[in-house]
PDB file of C-alpha atoms in Angstrom:
ATOM      1  CA  MET A   1      -0.014   0.006  -0.002  1.00 53.00           C
ATOM      2  CA  LYS A   2       1.402   3.374  -0.971  1.00 67.00           C
ATOM      3  CA  LEU A   3      -1.545   5.552   0.060  1.00 73.00           C
ATOM      4  CA  PRO A   4      -1.212   6.590   3.743  1.00 75.00           C
ATOM      5  CA  ILE A   5      -2.710   4.431   6.443  1.00 76.00           C
ATOM      6  CA  ALA A   6      -4.409   6.060   9.517  1.00 79.00           C
ATOM      7  CA  ASP A   7      -2.747   5.407  12.797  1.00 80.00           C
ATOM      8  CA  ALA A   8      -4.802   4.373  16.010  1.00 78.00           C
ATOM      9  CA  ALA A   9      -4.885   7.997  17.264  1.00 85.00           C
ATOM     10  CA  LEU A  10      -6.411   9.308  14.044  1.00 86.00           C
ATOM     11  CA  VAL A  11      -9.047   6.497  13.946  1.00 81.00           C
ATOM     12  CA  ARG A  12     -10.021   7.272  17.536  1.00 83.00           C
ATOM     13  CA  LYS A  13     -10.349  10.987  16.721  1.00 86.00           C
ATOM     14  CA  GLU A  14     -12.548  10.359  13.656  1.00 82.00           C
ATOM     15  CA  THR A  15     -14.641   7.812  15.535  1.00 80.00           C
ATOM     16  CA  SER A  16     -15.157  10.294  18.429  1.00 84.00           C
ATOM     17  CA  ARG A  17     -16.083  13.040  15.927  1.00 84.00           C
ATOM     18  CA  LEU A  18     -18.680  10.720  14.216  1.00 81.00           C
ATOM     19  CA  LEU A  19     -20.130   9.692  17.651  1.00 80.00           C
ATOM     20  CA  LYS A  20     -20.414  13.318  18.768  1.00 85.00           C
ATOM     21  CA  ARG A  21     -22.228  14.254  15.545  1.00 84.00           C
ATOM     22  CA  HIS A  22     -24.907  11.586  16.143  1.00 83.00           C
ATOM     23  CA  SER A  23     -24.831  11.520  19.937  1.00 84.00           C
ATOM     24  CA  ARG A  24     -28.475  12.423  20.443  1.00 87.00           C
ATOM     25  CA  ALA A  25     -29.798   9.717  18.155  1.00 84.00           C
ATOM     26  CA  LEU A  26     -27.386   7.168  19.593  1.00 83.00           C
ATOM     27  CA  PHE A  27     -28.608   8.113  23.093  1.00 87.00           C
ATOM     28  CA  TRP A  28     -32.157   7.120  22.103  1.00 88.00           C
ATOM     29  CA  VAL A  29     -30.903   3.909  20.501  1.00 85.00           C
ATOM     30  CA  VAL A  30     -29.057   2.874  23.691  1.00 84.00           C
ATOM     31  CA  LEU A  31     -32.101   4.005  25.938  1.00 87.00           C
ATOM     32  CA  LEU A  32     -34.590   1.912  24.001  1.00 87.00           C
ATOM     33  CA  HIS A  33     -32.418  -1.160  24.075  1.00 84.00           C
ATOM     34  CA  ALA A  34     -31.701  -0.641  27.779  1.00 85.00           C
ATOM     35  CA  ILE A  35     -35.432  -0.654  28.456  1.00 88.00           C
ATOM     36  CA  GLY A  36     -35.687  -3.837  26.308  1.00 85.00           C
ATOM     37  CA  ALA A  37     -32.864  -5.363  28.286  1.00 84.00           C
ATOM     38  CA  VAL A  38     -34.638  -4.576  31.573  1.00 85.00           C
ATOM     39  CA  ALA A  39     -37.877  -6.149  30.247  1.00 85.00           C
ATOM     40  CA  GLY A  40     -35.803  -9.276  29.256  1.00 84.00           C
ATOM     41  CA  LEU A  41     -34.634  -9.720  32.769  1.00 83.00           C
ATOM     42  CA  ALA A  42     -38.201 -10.146  33.997  1.00 85.00           C
ATOM     43  CA  GLY A  43     -38.408 -13.727  32.856  1.00 84.00           C
ATOM     44  CA  PRO A  44     -35.445 -15.217  34.731  1.00 84.00           C
ATOM     45  CA  TRP A  45     -36.217 -13.080  37.903  1.00 85.00           C
ATOM     46  CA  LEU A  46     -39.892 -14.249  37.998  1.00 83.00           C
ATOM     47  CA  LEU A  47     -38.923 -17.843  37.246  1.00 83.00           C
ATOM     48  CA  GLY A  48     -36.602 -17.843  40.309  1.00 82.00           C
ATOM     49  CA  GLN A  49     -39.388 -16.288  42.374  1.00 81.00           C
ATOM     50  CA  MET A  50     -41.831 -18.952  41.156  1.00 84.00           C
ATOM     51  CA  ILE A  51     -39.463 -21.823  42.175  1.00 83.00           C
ATOM     52  CA  ASP A  52     -39.118 -20.357  45.720  1.00 79.00           C
ATOM     53  CA  GLN A  53     -42.883 -19.848  45.910  1.00 81.00           C
ATOM     54  CA  ILE A  54     -43.589 -23.323  44.853  1.00 81.00           C
ATOM     55  CA  SER A  55     -41.092 -24.701  47.376  1.00 77.00           C
ATOM     56  CA  SER A  56     -42.677 -22.813  50.232  1.00 76.00           C
ATOM     57  CA  GLY A  57     -46.313 -23.258  48.999  1.00 75.00           C
ATOM     58  CA  THR A  58     -48.242 -20.868  46.853  1.00 72.00           C
ATOM     59  CA  THR A  59     -51.481 -20.683  44.829  1.00 76.00           C
ATOM     60  CA  ALA A  60     -52.141 -21.320  41.249  1.00 79.00           C
ATOM     61  CA  ALA A  61     -53.290 -17.738  40.813  1.00 82.00           C
ATOM     62  CA  ARG A  62     -49.967 -16.365  41.848  1.00 81.00           C
ATOM     63  CA  ILE A  63     -48.208 -18.679  39.371  1.00 82.00           C
ATOM     64  CA  ASN A  64     -50.582 -17.682  36.548  1.00 84.00           C
ATOM     65  CA  THR A  65     -50.029 -14.010  37.329  1.00 86.00           C
ATOM     66  CA  SER A  66     -46.176 -14.508  37.096  1.00 82.00           C
ATOM     67  CA  LEU A  67     -46.578 -16.315  33.765  1.00 85.00           C
ATOM     68  CA  VAL A  68     -48.755 -13.508  32.385  1.00 89.00           C
ATOM     69  CA  ILE A  69     -46.149 -10.892  33.484  1.00 88.00           C
ATOM     70  CA  ILE A  70     -43.380 -12.982  31.734  1.00 86.00           C
ATOM     71  CA  ALA A  71     -45.422 -13.108  28.551  1.00 89.00           C
ATOM     72  CA  VAL A  72     -46.051  -9.384  28.630  1.00 90.00           C
ATOM     73  CA  ALA A  73     -42.410  -8.668  29.355  1.00 88.00           C
ATOM     74  CA  VAL A  74     -41.394 -10.788  26.310  1.00 87.00           C
ATOM     75  CA  VAL A  75     -43.844  -8.830  24.005  1.00 91.00           C
ATOM     76  CA  VAL A  76     -42.630  -5.487  25.450  1.00 89.00           C
ATOM     77  CA  GLN A  77     -38.988  -6.459  24.843  1.00 85.00           C
ATOM     78  CA  ALA A  78     -39.751  -7.523  21.313  1.00 89.00           C
ATOM     79  CA  VAL A  79     -41.553  -4.317  20.470  1.00 91.00           C
ATOM     80  CA  ILE A  80     -39.018  -2.001  22.056  1.00 89.00           C
ATOM     81  CA  ASN A  81     -36.097  -3.863  20.440  1.00 84.00           C
ATOM     82  CA  ARG A  82     -37.824  -3.605  17.103  1.00 87.00           C
ATOM     83  CA  TYR A  83     -38.018   0.183  17.223  1.00 87.00           C
ATOM     84  CA  GLY A  84     -34.659   0.396  18.747  1.00 84.00           C
ATOM     85  CA  GLN A  85     -33.026  -1.609  15.988  1.00 82.00           C
ATOM     86  CA  LEU A  86     -34.894   0.494  13.397  1.00 86.00           C
ATOM     87  CA  LEU A  87     -33.509   3.655  14.853  1.00 86.00           C
ATOM     88  CA  ALA A  88     -30.064   2.118  15.050  1.00 83.00           C
ATOM     89  CA  VAL A  89     -30.152   1.273  11.346  1.00 82.00           C
ATOM     90  CA  LYS A  90     -31.225   4.855  10.523  1.00 85.00           C
ATOM     91  CA  VAL A  91     -28.467   6.329  12.573  1.00 83.00           C
ATOM     92  CA  GLY A  92     -25.924   3.966  10.924  1.00 80.00           C
ATOM     93  CA  GLU A  93     -27.193   4.807   7.407  1.00 81.00           C
ATOM     94  CA  ASN A  94     -27.052   8.600   8.113  1.00 83.00           C
ATOM     95  CA  ALA A  95     -23.488   8.241   9.533  1.00 81.00           C
ATOM     96  CA  PHE A  96     -22.261   6.179   6.666  1.00 79.00           C
ATOM     97  CA  ALA A  97     -23.772   8.533   4.079  1.00 81.00           C
ATOM     98  CA  GLU A  98     -21.779  11.456   5.591  1.00 81.00           C
ATOM     99  CA  LEU A  99     -18.637   9.280   5.758  1.00 79.00           C
ATOM    100  CA  ARG A 100     -19.056   8.252   2.143  1.00 79.00           C
ATOM    101  CA  GLU A 101     -19.458  11.885   0.913  1.00 83.00           C
ATOM    102  CA  GLU A 102     -16.371  12.920   2.867  1.00 82.00           C
ATOM    103  CA  PHE A 103     -14.476   9.905   1.500  1.00 79.00           C
ATOM    104  CA  MET A 104     -15.357  10.747  -2.148  1.00 78.00           C
ATOM    105  CA  ASP A 105     -14.454  14.443  -1.614  1.00 82.00           C
ATOM    106  CA  ARG A 106     -10.983  13.392  -0.293  1.00 80.00           C
ATOM    107  CA  VAL A 107     -10.490  10.882  -3.190  1.00 76.00           C
ATOM    108  CA  ILE A 108     -11.307  13.516  -5.799  1.00 79.00           C
ATOM    109  CA  SER A 109      -9.068  16.036  -4.225  1.00 81.00           C
ATOM    110  CA  LEU A 110      -5.992  13.741  -4.216  1.00 77.00           C
ATOM    111  CA  PRO A 111      -3.126  15.101  -6.350  1.00 80.00           C
ATOM    112  CA  LEU A 112      -2.804  13.105  -9.631  1.00 78.00           C
ATOM    113  CA  SER A 113       0.834  12.389  -8.871  1.00 77.00           C
ATOM    114  CA  THR A 114      -0.246  10.717  -5.521  1.00 75.00           C
ATOM    115  CA  VAL A 115      -2.717   8.538  -7.396  1.00 71.00           C
ATOM    116  CA  GLU A 116      -0.249   7.535 -10.097  1.00 73.00           C
ATOM    117  CA  ARG A 117       2.386   6.733  -7.532  1.00 75.00           C
ATOM    118  CA  ALA A 118      -0.050   4.622  -5.452  1.00 69.00           C
ATOM    119  CA  GLY A 119      -1.197   2.594  -8.456  1.00 67.00           C
ATOM    120  CA  THR A 120      -4.558   1.355  -9.501  1.00 67.00           C
ATOM    121  CA  GLY A 121      -4.770  -1.599  -7.024  1.00 66.00           C
ATOM    122  CA  ASP A 122      -4.441   0.521  -3.947  1.00 72.00           C
ATOM    123  CA  LEU A 123      -7.016   3.054  -4.983  1.00 73.00           C
ATOM    124  CA  VAL A 124      -9.433   0.350  -6.141  1.00 72.00           C
ATOM    125  CA  SER A 125      -8.978  -1.530  -2.983  1.00 71.00           C
ATOM    126  CA  ARG A 126      -9.665   1.594  -0.821  1.00 75.00           C
ATOM    127  CA  THR A 127     -12.822   2.506  -2.782  1.00 72.00           C
ATOM    128  CA  THR A 128     -14.215  -1.062  -2.871  1.00 72.00           C
ATOM    129  CA  THR A 129     -13.072  -3.635  -0.328  1.00 71.00           C
ATOM    130  CA  ASP A 130     -12.110  -1.093   2.419  1.00 74.00           C
ATOM    131  CA  MET A 131     -15.188   0.971   1.967  1.00 73.00           C
ATOM    132  CA  ASP A 132     -17.424  -2.033   2.189  1.00 73.00           C
ATOM    133  CA  ARG A 133     -15.813  -2.936   5.552  1.00 73.00           C
ATOM    134  CA  ALA A 134     -16.119   0.584   6.735  1.00 75.00           C
ATOM    135  CA  GLN A 135     -19.816   0.824   5.843  1.00 73.00           C
ATOM    136  CA  PHE A 136     -20.520  -2.424   7.651  1.00 76.00           C
ATOM    137  CA  THR A 137     -18.788  -1.186  10.773  1.00 76.00           C
ATOM    138  CA  VAL A 138     -20.430   2.270  10.684  1.00 73.00           C
ATOM    139  CA  ARG A 139     -23.962   0.979   9.907  1.00 73.00           C
ATOM    140  CA  PHE A 140     -24.088  -1.882  12.384  1.00 77.00           C
ATOM    141  CA  ALA A 141     -21.026  -2.133  14.703  1.00 78.00           C
ATOM    142  CA  ILE A 142     -21.050   1.269  16.426  1.00 76.00           C
ATOM    143  CA  PRO A 143     -24.724   1.226  17.475  1.00 78.00           C
ATOM    144  CA  ARG A 144     -24.553  -2.480  18.471  1.00 81.00           C
ATOM    145  CA  ILE A 145     -21.436  -2.053  20.565  1.00 83.00           C
ATOM    146  CA  LEU A 146     -23.015   0.809  22.598  1.00 81.00           C
ATOM    147  CA  VAL A 147     -26.240  -1.278  22.973  1.00 83.00           C
ATOM    148  CA  ILE A 148     -24.377  -4.461  24.050  1.00 86.00           C
ATOM    149  CA  ILE A 149     -22.318  -2.560  26.672  1.00 86.00           C
ATOM    150  CA  ALA A 150     -25.505  -1.195  28.195  1.00 86.00           C
ATOM    151  CA  THR A 151     -27.085  -4.631  28.146  1.00 85.00           C
ATOM    152  CA  ILE A 152     -24.134  -6.272  29.870  1.00 86.00           C
ATOM    153  CA  ILE A 153     -23.986  -3.589  32.569  1.00 87.00           C
ATOM    154  CA  ILE A 154     -27.677  -3.951  33.311  1.00 88.00           C
ATOM    155  CA  THR A 155     -27.537  -7.738  33.379  1.00 85.00           C
ATOM    156  CA  LEU A 156     -24.487  -7.714  35.746  1.00 86.00           C
ATOM    157  CA  VAL A 157     -26.374  -5.348  38.049  1.00 87.00           C
ATOM    158  CA  ALA A 158     -29.301  -7.739  38.042  1.00 86.00           C
ATOM    159  CA  CYS A 159     -27.116 -10.679  38.797  1.00 85.00           C
ATOM    160  CA  ILE A 160     -25.577  -8.947  41.868  1.00 85.00           C
ATOM    161  CA  ALA A 161     -28.979  -7.956  43.072  1.00 85.00           C
ATOM    162  CA  ALA A 162     -30.425 -11.423  42.693  1.00 84.00           C
ATOM    163  CA  GLY A 163     -27.546 -13.109  44.435  1.00 83.00           C
ATOM    164  CA  PRO A 164     -24.668 -10.997  45.847  1.00 86.00           C
ATOM    165  CA  GLN A 165     -22.839 -14.017  47.197  1.00 87.00           C
ATOM    166  CA  LEU A 166     -22.479 -15.405  43.725  1.00 86.00           C
ATOM    167  CA  ALA A 167     -20.836 -12.158  42.324  1.00 82.00           C
ATOM    168  CA  PRO A 168     -17.254 -13.670  42.678  1.00 84.00           C
ATOM    169  CA  ALA A 169     -18.314 -16.636  40.550  1.00 86.00           C
ATOM    170  CA  LEU A 170     -19.252 -14.342  37.618  1.00 83.00           C
ATOM    171  CA  LEU A 171     -15.620 -13.117  37.482  1.00 83.00           C
ATOM    172  CA  ILE A 172     -13.952 -16.523  37.180  1.00 88.00           C
ATOM    173  CA  GLY A 173     -13.797 -16.295  33.284  1.00 86.00           C
ATOM    174  CA  ILE A 174     -12.219 -12.842  33.199  1.00 86.00           C
ATOM    175  CA  PRO A 175      -8.485 -13.841  33.454  1.00 89.00           C
ATOM    176  CA  SER A 176      -8.557 -16.250  30.538  1.00 89.00           C
ATOM    177  CA  LEU A 177     -10.751 -13.816  28.504  1.00 86.00           C
ATOM    178  CA  LEU A 178      -8.370 -10.911  29.065  1.00 88.00           C
ATOM    179  CA  LEU A 179      -5.324 -13.035  28.213  1.00 92.00           C
ATOM    180  CA  VAL A 180      -6.719 -14.241  24.870  1.00 90.00           C
ATOM    181  CA  LEU A 181      -7.974 -10.762  23.995  1.00 87.00           C
ATOM    182  CA  ARG A 182      -4.572  -9.234  24.804  1.00 90.00           C
ATOM    183  CA  TRP A 183      -2.741 -11.984  22.695  1.00 92.00           C
ATOM    184  CA  TYR A 184      -5.303 -11.497  19.745  1.00 91.00           C
ATOM    185  CA  PHE A 185      -5.442  -7.728  19.536  1.00 86.00           C
ATOM    186  CA  LYS A 186      -1.669  -7.502  19.562  1.00 88.00           C
ATOM    187  CA  ARG A 187      -1.524  -9.658  16.427  1.00 90.00           C
ATOM    188  CA  ALA A 188      -4.858  -8.851  14.759  1.00 88.00           C
ATOM    189  CA  THR A 189      -4.181  -5.370  13.509  1.00 84.00           C
ATOM    190  CA  PRO A 190      -0.989  -6.109  11.612  1.00 88.00           C
ATOM    191  CA  ALA A 191      -2.573  -9.362  10.236  1.00 91.00           C
ATOM    192  CA  TYR A 192      -5.603  -7.460   8.924  1.00 87.00           C
ATOM    193  CA  LEU A 193      -3.329  -4.650   7.481  1.00 84.00           C
ATOM    194  CA  ASN A 194      -1.407  -7.339   5.686  1.00 88.00           C
ATOM    195  CA  GLU A 195      -4.567  -8.870   4.315  1.00 88.00           C
ATOM    196  CA  SER A 196      -5.822  -5.474   3.051  1.00 82.00           C
ATOM    197  CA  ALA A 197      -2.464  -4.943   1.403  1.00 83.00           C
ATOM    198  CA  ASN A 198      -2.613  -8.305  -0.408  1.00 87.00           C
ATOM    199  CA  TRP A 199      -6.096  -7.476  -1.646  1.00 85.00           C
ATOM    200  CA  ALA A 200      -4.780  -4.143  -2.957  1.00 80.00           C
ATOM    201  CA  VAL A 201      -2.070  -6.001  -4.859  1.00 84.00           C
ATOM    202  CA  ILE A 202      -4.479  -8.546  -6.408  1.00 86.00           C
ATOM    203  CA  ASN A 203      -6.970  -5.758  -7.274  1.00 81.00           C
ATOM    204  CA  GLY A 204      -4.223  -3.888  -9.081  1.00 81.00           C
ATOM    205  CA  THR A 205      -3.041  -6.940 -10.968  1.00 85.00           C
ATOM    206  CA  ILE A 206      -6.540  -7.775 -12.212  1.00 85.00           C
ATOM    207  CA  THR A 207      -7.398  -4.159 -13.140  1.00 82.00           C
ATOM    208  CA  GLU A 208      -4.148  -3.540 -14.926  1.00 83.00           C
ATOM    209  CA  THR A 209      -4.429  -6.716 -16.913  1.00 86.00           C
ATOM    210  CA  VAL A 210      -7.975  -6.055 -17.958  1.00 85.00           C
ATOM    211  CA  GLU A 211      -7.243  -2.430 -18.974  1.00 81.00           C
ATOM    212  CA  GLY A 212      -4.110  -3.454 -20.858  1.00 86.00           C
ATOM    213  CA  GLY A 213      -5.563  -6.578 -22.397  1.00 86.00           C
ATOM    214  CA  ARG A 214      -4.597  -5.676 -25.946  1.00 87.00           C
ATOM    215  CA  THR A 215      -1.006  -4.875 -24.978  1.00 86.00           C
ATOM    216  CA  VAL A 216      -0.894  -8.243 -23.078  1.00 83.00           C
ATOM    217  CA  ASP A 217      -2.024 -10.045 -26.156  1.00 86.00           C
ATOM    218  CA  ALA A 218       0.157  -8.224 -28.536  1.00 85.00           C
ATOM    219  CA  LEU A 219       3.346  -8.753 -26.434  1.00 85.00           C
ATOM    220  CA  GLY A 220       2.474 -12.353 -25.469  1.00 86.00           C
ATOM    221  CA  LEU A 221       2.389 -11.554 -21.772  1.00 85.00           C
ATOM    222  CA  GLY A 222      -0.513 -13.791 -20.972  1.00 87.00           C
ATOM    223  CA  ARG A 223       1.484 -16.464 -19.179  1.00 88.00           C
ATOM    224  CA  ARG A 224       3.388 -13.947 -17.165  1.00 89.00           C
ATOM    225  CA  ARG A 225       0.306 -12.175 -16.129  1.00 88.00           C
ATOM    226  CA  ARG A 226      -1.269 -15.486 -15.080  1.00 89.00           C
ATOM    227  CA  ASN A 227       1.721 -16.367 -13.027  1.00 90.00           C
ATOM    228  CA  LYS A 228       1.639 -12.920 -11.384  1.00 89.00           C
ATOM    229  CA  LEU A 229      -2.016 -13.399 -10.571  1.00 88.00           C
ATOM    230  CA  LEU A 230      -1.403 -16.819  -9.127  1.00 91.00           C
ATOM    231  CA  GLN A 231       1.385 -15.415  -6.974  1.00 92.00           C
ATOM    232  CA  ASP A 232      -0.902 -12.617  -5.675  1.00 90.00           C
ATOM    233  CA  LEU A 233      -3.596 -15.223  -4.978  1.00 90.00           C
ATOM    234  CA  SER A 234      -1.097 -17.109  -2.964  1.00 92.00           C
ATOM    235  CA  GLY A 235      -0.378 -14.008  -0.974  1.00 91.00           C
ATOM    236  CA  VAL A 236      -4.073 -13.343  -0.269  1.00 90.00           C
ATOM    237  CA  TYR A 237      -4.553 -16.946   0.761  1.00 93.00           C
ATOM    238  CA  LYS A 238      -1.712 -16.824   3.262  1.00 93.00           C
ATOM    239  CA  ALA A 239      -2.932 -13.574   4.641  1.00 92.00           C
ATOM    240  CA  GLU A 240      -6.473 -14.916   5.034  1.00 91.00           C
ATOM    241  CA  MET A 241      -5.268 -18.047   6.658  1.00 93.00           C
ATOM    242  CA  GLU A 242      -3.271 -15.990   9.127  1.00 92.00           C
ATOM    243  CA  THR A 243      -6.298 -14.021  10.320  1.00 90.00           C
ATOM    244  CA  LEU A 244      -8.352 -17.323  10.362  1.00 90.00           C
ATOM    245  CA  ARG A 245      -5.631 -18.855  12.576  1.00 92.00           C
ATOM    246  CA  LEU A 246      -6.024 -16.027  15.054  1.00 91.00           C
ATOM    247  CA  ARG A 247      -9.849 -16.441  15.090  1.00 88.00           C
ATOM    248  CA  THR A 248      -9.536 -20.185  15.687  1.00 91.00           C
ATOM    249  CA  VAL A 249      -7.673 -19.395  18.896  1.00 91.00           C
ATOM    250  CA  LEU A 250      -9.913 -16.470  19.889  1.00 88.00           C
ATOM    251  CA  PHE A 251     -13.388 -17.959  19.597  1.00 85.00           C
ATOM    252  CA  PRO A 252     -12.825 -21.290  21.372  1.00 88.00           C
ATOM    253  CA  THR A 253     -11.110 -19.624  24.228  1.00 90.00           C
ATOM    254  CA  VAL A 254     -13.811 -17.003  24.486  1.00 86.00           C
ATOM    255  CA  ASP A 255     -16.576 -19.724  24.509  1.00 85.00           C
ATOM    256  CA  PHE A 256     -14.644 -21.473  27.269  1.00 88.00           C
ATOM    257  CA  SER A 257     -14.311 -18.324  29.240  1.00 87.00           C
ATOM    258  CA  PHE A 258     -18.167 -17.816  28.906  1.00 84.00           C
ATOM    259  CA  LEU A 259     -18.897 -21.311  30.273  1.00 87.00           C
ATOM    260  CA  LEU A 260     -16.705 -21.077  33.421  1.00 89.00           C
ATOM    261  CA  PRO A 261     -18.939 -18.504  35.172  1.00 88.00           C
ATOM    262  CA  LEU A 262     -22.063 -20.682  34.517  1.00 88.00           C
ATOM    263  CA  PHE A 263     -20.322 -23.784  36.023  1.00 90.00           C
ATOM    264  CA  ALA A 264     -19.041 -21.659  38.952  1.00 89.00           C
ATOM    265  CA  VAL A 265     -22.506 -20.239  39.681  1.00 89.00           C
ATOM    266  CA  LEU A 266     -24.095 -23.737  39.651  1.00 88.00           C
ATOM    267  CA  ILE A 267     -21.399 -25.322  41.834  1.00 91.00           C
ATOM    268  CA  TYR A 268     -20.964 -22.542  44.295  1.00 89.00           C
ATOM    269  CA  GLY A 269     -24.669 -21.786  44.295  1.00 89.00           C
ATOM    270  CA  SER A 270     -25.414 -25.415  45.181  1.00 90.00           C
ATOM    271  CA  TYR A 271     -23.088 -25.111  48.153  1.00 89.00           C
ATOM    272  CA  LEU A 272     -24.803 -21.855  49.305  1.00 88.00           C
ATOM    273  CA  VAL A 273     -28.255 -23.569  48.991  1.00 88.00           C
ATOM    274  CA  SER A 274     -26.999 -26.440  51.169  1.00 88.00           C
ATOM    275  CA  THR A 275     -25.778 -24.001  53.815  1.00 88.00           C
ATOM    276  CA  GLY A 276     -29.066 -21.953  53.637  1.00 84.00           C
ATOM    277  CA  ASP A 277     -27.396 -18.778  52.496  1.00 85.00           C
ATOM    278  CA  LEU A 278     -29.284 -18.652  49.237  1.00 83.00           C
ATOM    279  CA  THR A 279     -32.491 -20.075  47.840  1.00 86.00           C
ATOM    280  CA  VAL A 280     -32.763 -22.404  44.842  1.00 88.00           C
ATOM    281  CA  GLY A 281     -34.758 -19.645  43.073  1.00 87.00           C
ATOM    282  CA  ALA A 282     -31.985 -17.088  43.536  1.00 87.00           C
ATOM    283  CA  VAL A 283     -29.347 -19.513  42.169  1.00 88.00           C
ATOM    284  CA  THR A 284     -31.604 -20.314  39.167  1.00 88.00           C
ATOM    285  CA  THR A 285     -32.124 -16.600  38.527  1.00 88.00           C
ATOM    286  CA  VAL A 286     -28.360 -15.845  38.564  1.00 88.00           C
ATOM    287  CA  ALA A 287     -27.635 -18.904  36.426  1.00 88.00           C
ATOM    288  CA  LEU A 288     -30.259 -17.753  33.784  1.00 87.00           C
ATOM    289  CA  PHE A 289     -28.793 -14.203  33.931  1.00 87.00           C
ATOM    290  CA  THR A 290     -25.315 -15.718  33.301  1.00 87.00           C
ATOM    291  CA  ILE A 291     -26.584 -17.613  30.265  1.00 87.00           C
ATOM    292  CA  GLN A 292     -28.201 -14.427  29.002  1.00 85.00           C
ATOM    293  CA  LEU A 293     -24.860 -12.685  29.239  1.00 85.00           C
ATOM    294  CA  GLN A 294     -23.184 -15.091  26.910  1.00 84.00           C
ATOM    295  CA  HIS A 295     -24.957 -13.751  23.839  1.00 84.00           C
ATOM    296  CA  PRO A 296     -24.044 -10.053  24.237  1.00 86.00           C
ATOM    297  CA  LEU A 297     -20.616 -10.961  25.299  1.00 84.00           C
ATOM    298  CA  GLY A 298     -20.057 -13.086  22.357  1.00 83.00           C
ATOM    299  CA  GLU A 299     -21.561 -10.459  20.056  1.00 84.00           C
ATOM    300  CA  LEU A 300     -19.267  -7.871  21.542  1.00 84.00           C
ATOM    301  CA  ILE A 301     -16.190  -9.992  20.770  1.00 82.00           C
ATOM    302  CA  PHE A 302     -17.488 -10.384  17.232  1.00 82.00           C
ATOM    303  CA  TRP A 303     -17.865  -6.657  16.723  1.00 83.00           C
ATOM    304  CA  LEU A 304     -14.373  -5.981  18.338  1.00 78.00           C
ATOM    305  CA  ASP A 305     -12.924  -8.417  15.813  1.00 76.00           C
ATOM    306  CA  ASN A 306     -14.803  -6.781  13.101  1.00 76.00           C
ATOM    307  CA  THR A 307     -13.459  -3.351  13.969  1.00 75.00           C
ATOM    308  CA  GLN A 308      -9.872  -4.760  13.643  1.00 71.00           C
ATOM    309  CA  VAL A 309     -10.577  -5.015   9.914  1.00 68.00           C
TER     310      VAL A 309
END
């Protein structure tokens, strides 16, 4: 790549500017999803209450009331999340529209000497592959990351409220998670930069061969161009395999780190039930909240990986 590559500080600056410009709309997106997350906590909480009520003796009317509240909470969560997601998509589309216009203005204003020195492949790669990745991040990743963080915080607070004694068990997966994330992010950025550079090379080879097709035929350069393309394909394959190798370490370790808190909650919770410090319903509630945490945490890791691109 001969065109400049933004460093981390510039990326953070541009991201911050983009977030500030759409801060009001993003606030409503996060608020709607936060309300939806609270509604989603009603099911596990009431289920734990029902278990304790049944153990101590209750009436069918109370159980039916709890079931109705759970059903209403599910409907409320679905409706709120629907409008929250719709608003998030609108925010993402507006943000990307502005980013795309700025991008085209900057491309057009580039000095001709800079474009010629960079070559066709680099410019084509920036305006196609890189732009596609950027639009996916702006449209979906930024709103989702904010929503996911709010959801995780709310669920953790609910876990602590339902069973404070089980709070240490929720942290058991953090060391392995932090270690693999530190290992991954140290290697991911250079690997994805290398991947983009190889795509720029192959885009240049294909574009230049097509545009100079007559010259290639006239000078008998077909075999040489094919060999060049195969060499570029080999570079892309190796770069893609390197990022794939990183993900094959990241995702299994993350899944293992997510399962550890659930096992810890069940084992330690069983002990607290036997000592009378917690009820079966409270342990059930915390265990269900822990399961609910796995999806937003997994999605957060996915989006963090996507932002490395």
